[in-house]
PDB file of C-alpha atoms in Angstrom:
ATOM      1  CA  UNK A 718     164.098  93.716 173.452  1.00  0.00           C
ATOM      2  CA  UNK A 719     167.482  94.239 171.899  1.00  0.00           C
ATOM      3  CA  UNK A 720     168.151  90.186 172.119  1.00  0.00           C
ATOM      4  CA  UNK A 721     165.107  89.590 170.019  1.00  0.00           C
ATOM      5  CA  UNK A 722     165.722  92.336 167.779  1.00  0.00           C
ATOM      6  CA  UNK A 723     169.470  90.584 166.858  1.00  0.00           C
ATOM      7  CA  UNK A 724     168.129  87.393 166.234  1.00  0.00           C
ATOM      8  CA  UNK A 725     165.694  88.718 163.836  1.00  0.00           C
ATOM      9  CA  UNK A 726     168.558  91.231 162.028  1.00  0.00           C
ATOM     10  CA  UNK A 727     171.508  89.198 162.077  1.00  0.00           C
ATOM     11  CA  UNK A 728     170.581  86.700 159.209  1.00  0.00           C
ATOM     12  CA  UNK A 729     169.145  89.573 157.441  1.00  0.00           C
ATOM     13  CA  UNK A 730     173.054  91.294 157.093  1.00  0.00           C
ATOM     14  CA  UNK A 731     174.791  87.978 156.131  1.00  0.00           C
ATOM     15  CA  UNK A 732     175.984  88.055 152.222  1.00  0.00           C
ATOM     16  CA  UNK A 733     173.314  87.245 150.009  1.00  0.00           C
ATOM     17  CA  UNK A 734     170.785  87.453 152.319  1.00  0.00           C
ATOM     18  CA  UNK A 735     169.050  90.838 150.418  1.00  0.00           C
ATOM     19  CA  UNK A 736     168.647  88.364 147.180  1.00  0.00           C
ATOM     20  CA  UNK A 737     166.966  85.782 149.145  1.00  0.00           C
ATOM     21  CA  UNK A 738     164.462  88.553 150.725  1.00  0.00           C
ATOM     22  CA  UNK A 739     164.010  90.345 147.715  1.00  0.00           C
ATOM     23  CA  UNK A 740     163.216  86.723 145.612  1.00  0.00           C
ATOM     24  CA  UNK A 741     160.351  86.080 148.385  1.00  0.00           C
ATOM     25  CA  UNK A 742     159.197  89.123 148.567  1.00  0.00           C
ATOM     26  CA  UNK A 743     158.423  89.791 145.383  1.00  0.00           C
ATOM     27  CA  UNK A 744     157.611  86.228 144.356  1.00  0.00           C
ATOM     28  CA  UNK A 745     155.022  85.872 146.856  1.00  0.00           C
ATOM     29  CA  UNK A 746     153.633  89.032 146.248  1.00  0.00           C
ATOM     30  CA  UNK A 747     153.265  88.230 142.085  1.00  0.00           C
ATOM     31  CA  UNK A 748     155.783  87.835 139.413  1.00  0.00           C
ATOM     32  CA  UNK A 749     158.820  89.004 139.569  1.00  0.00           C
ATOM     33  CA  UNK A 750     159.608  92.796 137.963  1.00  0.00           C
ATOM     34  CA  UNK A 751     161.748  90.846 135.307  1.00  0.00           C
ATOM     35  CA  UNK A 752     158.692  88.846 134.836  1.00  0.00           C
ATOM     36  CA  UNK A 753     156.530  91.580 134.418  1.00  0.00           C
ATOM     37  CA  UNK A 754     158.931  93.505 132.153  1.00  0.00           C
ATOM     38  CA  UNK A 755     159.388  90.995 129.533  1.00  0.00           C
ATOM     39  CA  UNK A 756     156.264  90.577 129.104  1.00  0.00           C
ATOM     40  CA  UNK A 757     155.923  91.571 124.895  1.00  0.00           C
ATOM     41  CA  UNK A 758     152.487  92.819 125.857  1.00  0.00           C
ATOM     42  CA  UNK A 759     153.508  95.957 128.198  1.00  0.00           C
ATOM     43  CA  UNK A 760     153.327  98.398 125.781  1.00  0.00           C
ATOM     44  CA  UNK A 761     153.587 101.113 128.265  1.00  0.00           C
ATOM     45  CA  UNK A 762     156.657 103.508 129.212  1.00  0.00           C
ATOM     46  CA  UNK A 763     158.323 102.575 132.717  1.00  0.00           C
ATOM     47  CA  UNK A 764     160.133 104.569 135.238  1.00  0.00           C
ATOM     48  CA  UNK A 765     161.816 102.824 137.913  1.00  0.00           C
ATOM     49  CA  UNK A 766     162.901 104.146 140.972  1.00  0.00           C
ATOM     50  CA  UNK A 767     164.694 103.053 143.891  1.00  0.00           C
ATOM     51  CA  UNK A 768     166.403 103.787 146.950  1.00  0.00           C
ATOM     52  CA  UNK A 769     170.009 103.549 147.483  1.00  0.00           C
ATOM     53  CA  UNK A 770     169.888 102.671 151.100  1.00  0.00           C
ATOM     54  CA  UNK A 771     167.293  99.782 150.603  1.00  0.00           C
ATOM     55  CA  UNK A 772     168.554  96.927 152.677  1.00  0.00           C
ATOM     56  CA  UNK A 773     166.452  94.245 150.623  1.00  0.00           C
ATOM     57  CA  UNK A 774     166.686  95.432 146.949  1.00  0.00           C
ATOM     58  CA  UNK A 775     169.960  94.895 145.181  1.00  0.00           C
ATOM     59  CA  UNK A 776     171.171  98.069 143.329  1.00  0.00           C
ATOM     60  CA  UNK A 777     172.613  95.973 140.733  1.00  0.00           C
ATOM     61  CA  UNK A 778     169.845  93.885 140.182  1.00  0.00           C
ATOM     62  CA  UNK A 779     167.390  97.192 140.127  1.00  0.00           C
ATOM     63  CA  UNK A 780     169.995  98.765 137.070  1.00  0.00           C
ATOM     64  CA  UNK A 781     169.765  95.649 135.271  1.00  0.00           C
ATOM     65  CA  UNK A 782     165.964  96.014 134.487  1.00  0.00           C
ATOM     66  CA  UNK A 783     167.489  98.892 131.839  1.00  0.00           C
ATOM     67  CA  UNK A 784     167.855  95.617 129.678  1.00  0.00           C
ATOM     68  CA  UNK A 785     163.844  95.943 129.390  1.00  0.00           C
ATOM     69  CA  UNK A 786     162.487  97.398 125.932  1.00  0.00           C
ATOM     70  CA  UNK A 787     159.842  99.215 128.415  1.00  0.00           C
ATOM     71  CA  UNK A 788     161.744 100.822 130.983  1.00  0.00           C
ATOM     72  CA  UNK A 789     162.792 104.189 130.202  1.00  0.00           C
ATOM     73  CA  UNK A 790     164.769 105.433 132.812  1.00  0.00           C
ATOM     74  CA  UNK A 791     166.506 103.548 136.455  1.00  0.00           C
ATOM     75  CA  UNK A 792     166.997 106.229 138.407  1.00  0.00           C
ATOM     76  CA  UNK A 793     168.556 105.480 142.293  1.00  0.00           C
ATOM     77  CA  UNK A 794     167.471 108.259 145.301  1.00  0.00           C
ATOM     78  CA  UNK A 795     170.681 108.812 147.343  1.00  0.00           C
ATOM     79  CA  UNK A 796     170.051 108.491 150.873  1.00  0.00           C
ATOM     80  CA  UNK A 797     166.526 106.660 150.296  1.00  0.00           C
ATOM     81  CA  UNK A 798     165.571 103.309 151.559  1.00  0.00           C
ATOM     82  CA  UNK A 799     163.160 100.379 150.992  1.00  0.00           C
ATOM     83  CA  UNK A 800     160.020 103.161 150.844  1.00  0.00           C
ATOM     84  CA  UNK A 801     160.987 105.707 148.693  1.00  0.00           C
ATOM     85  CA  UNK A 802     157.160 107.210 147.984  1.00  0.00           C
ATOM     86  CA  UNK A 803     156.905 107.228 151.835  1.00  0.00           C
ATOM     87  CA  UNK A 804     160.133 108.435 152.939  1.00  0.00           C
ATOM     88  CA  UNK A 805     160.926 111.071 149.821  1.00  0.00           C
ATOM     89  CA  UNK A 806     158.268 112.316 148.380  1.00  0.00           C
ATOM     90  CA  UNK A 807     159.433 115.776 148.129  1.00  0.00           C
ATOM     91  CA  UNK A 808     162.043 113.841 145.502  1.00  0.00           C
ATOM     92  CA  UNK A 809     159.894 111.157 143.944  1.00  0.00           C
ATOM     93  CA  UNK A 810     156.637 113.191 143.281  1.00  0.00           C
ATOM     94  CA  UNK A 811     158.188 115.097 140.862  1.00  0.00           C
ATOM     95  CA  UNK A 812     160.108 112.678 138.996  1.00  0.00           C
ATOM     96  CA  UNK A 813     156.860 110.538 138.677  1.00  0.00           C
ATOM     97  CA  UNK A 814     154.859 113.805 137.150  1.00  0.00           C
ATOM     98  CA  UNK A 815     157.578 114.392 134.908  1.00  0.00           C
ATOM     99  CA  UNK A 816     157.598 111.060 133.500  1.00  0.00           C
ATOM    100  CA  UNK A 817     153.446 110.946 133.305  1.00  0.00           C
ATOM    101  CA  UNK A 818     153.860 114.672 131.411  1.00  0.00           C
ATOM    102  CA  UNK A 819     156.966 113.580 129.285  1.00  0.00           C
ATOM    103  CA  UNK A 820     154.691 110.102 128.087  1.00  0.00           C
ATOM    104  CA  UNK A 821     151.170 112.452 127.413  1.00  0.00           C
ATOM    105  CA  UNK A 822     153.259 114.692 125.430  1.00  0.00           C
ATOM    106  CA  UNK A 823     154.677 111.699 122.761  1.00  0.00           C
TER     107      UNK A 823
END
């Protein structure tokens, strides 16, 4: 019902509500990307990709993981949201086989 669907969505669209989601999400899920990424044992190559249109990950907080020794490229998918394997593969596929080919080939 369209009453229940506003009083789940409206707290979701207030200002700083995406850092709050994105902090639980990802904390209860494991560490945190930043976490992960400064890690001094990841010794592999990263790509990172995200989409644009995600209502829960904040762009700038997504570009700021360039800061990482590791990660290699940020690269945003115009027009993508929260899923962007599921809802653009025709775009991510390739950039993910690139990236495996480009990090055989060193």
């Amino acid at each position: 019902d369209f009453f229940f669907l506003q009083v789940l969505l409206t707290p979701l669209l207030q200002p700083g509500s995406a850092d709050v989601v994105f902090d639980t999400l990802s904390y209860s899920a494991g560490p945190l990307p930043e976490q992960q990424l400064a890690d001094t044992r990841l010794e592999a190559p990263v790509l990172v990709l995200y989409g644009e249109q995600d209502p829960w990950t904040p762009p700038a907080r997504v570009r700021a993981l360039e800061r990482f020794a590791a990660v290699q490229r940020v690269v945003p998918l115009p027009g993508v949201g929260h899923c962007p394997h599921d809802e653009a593969p025709g775009t991510v596929n390739p950039l993910v086989l690139d990236f495996v080919r480009a990090c055989a080939a060193r």
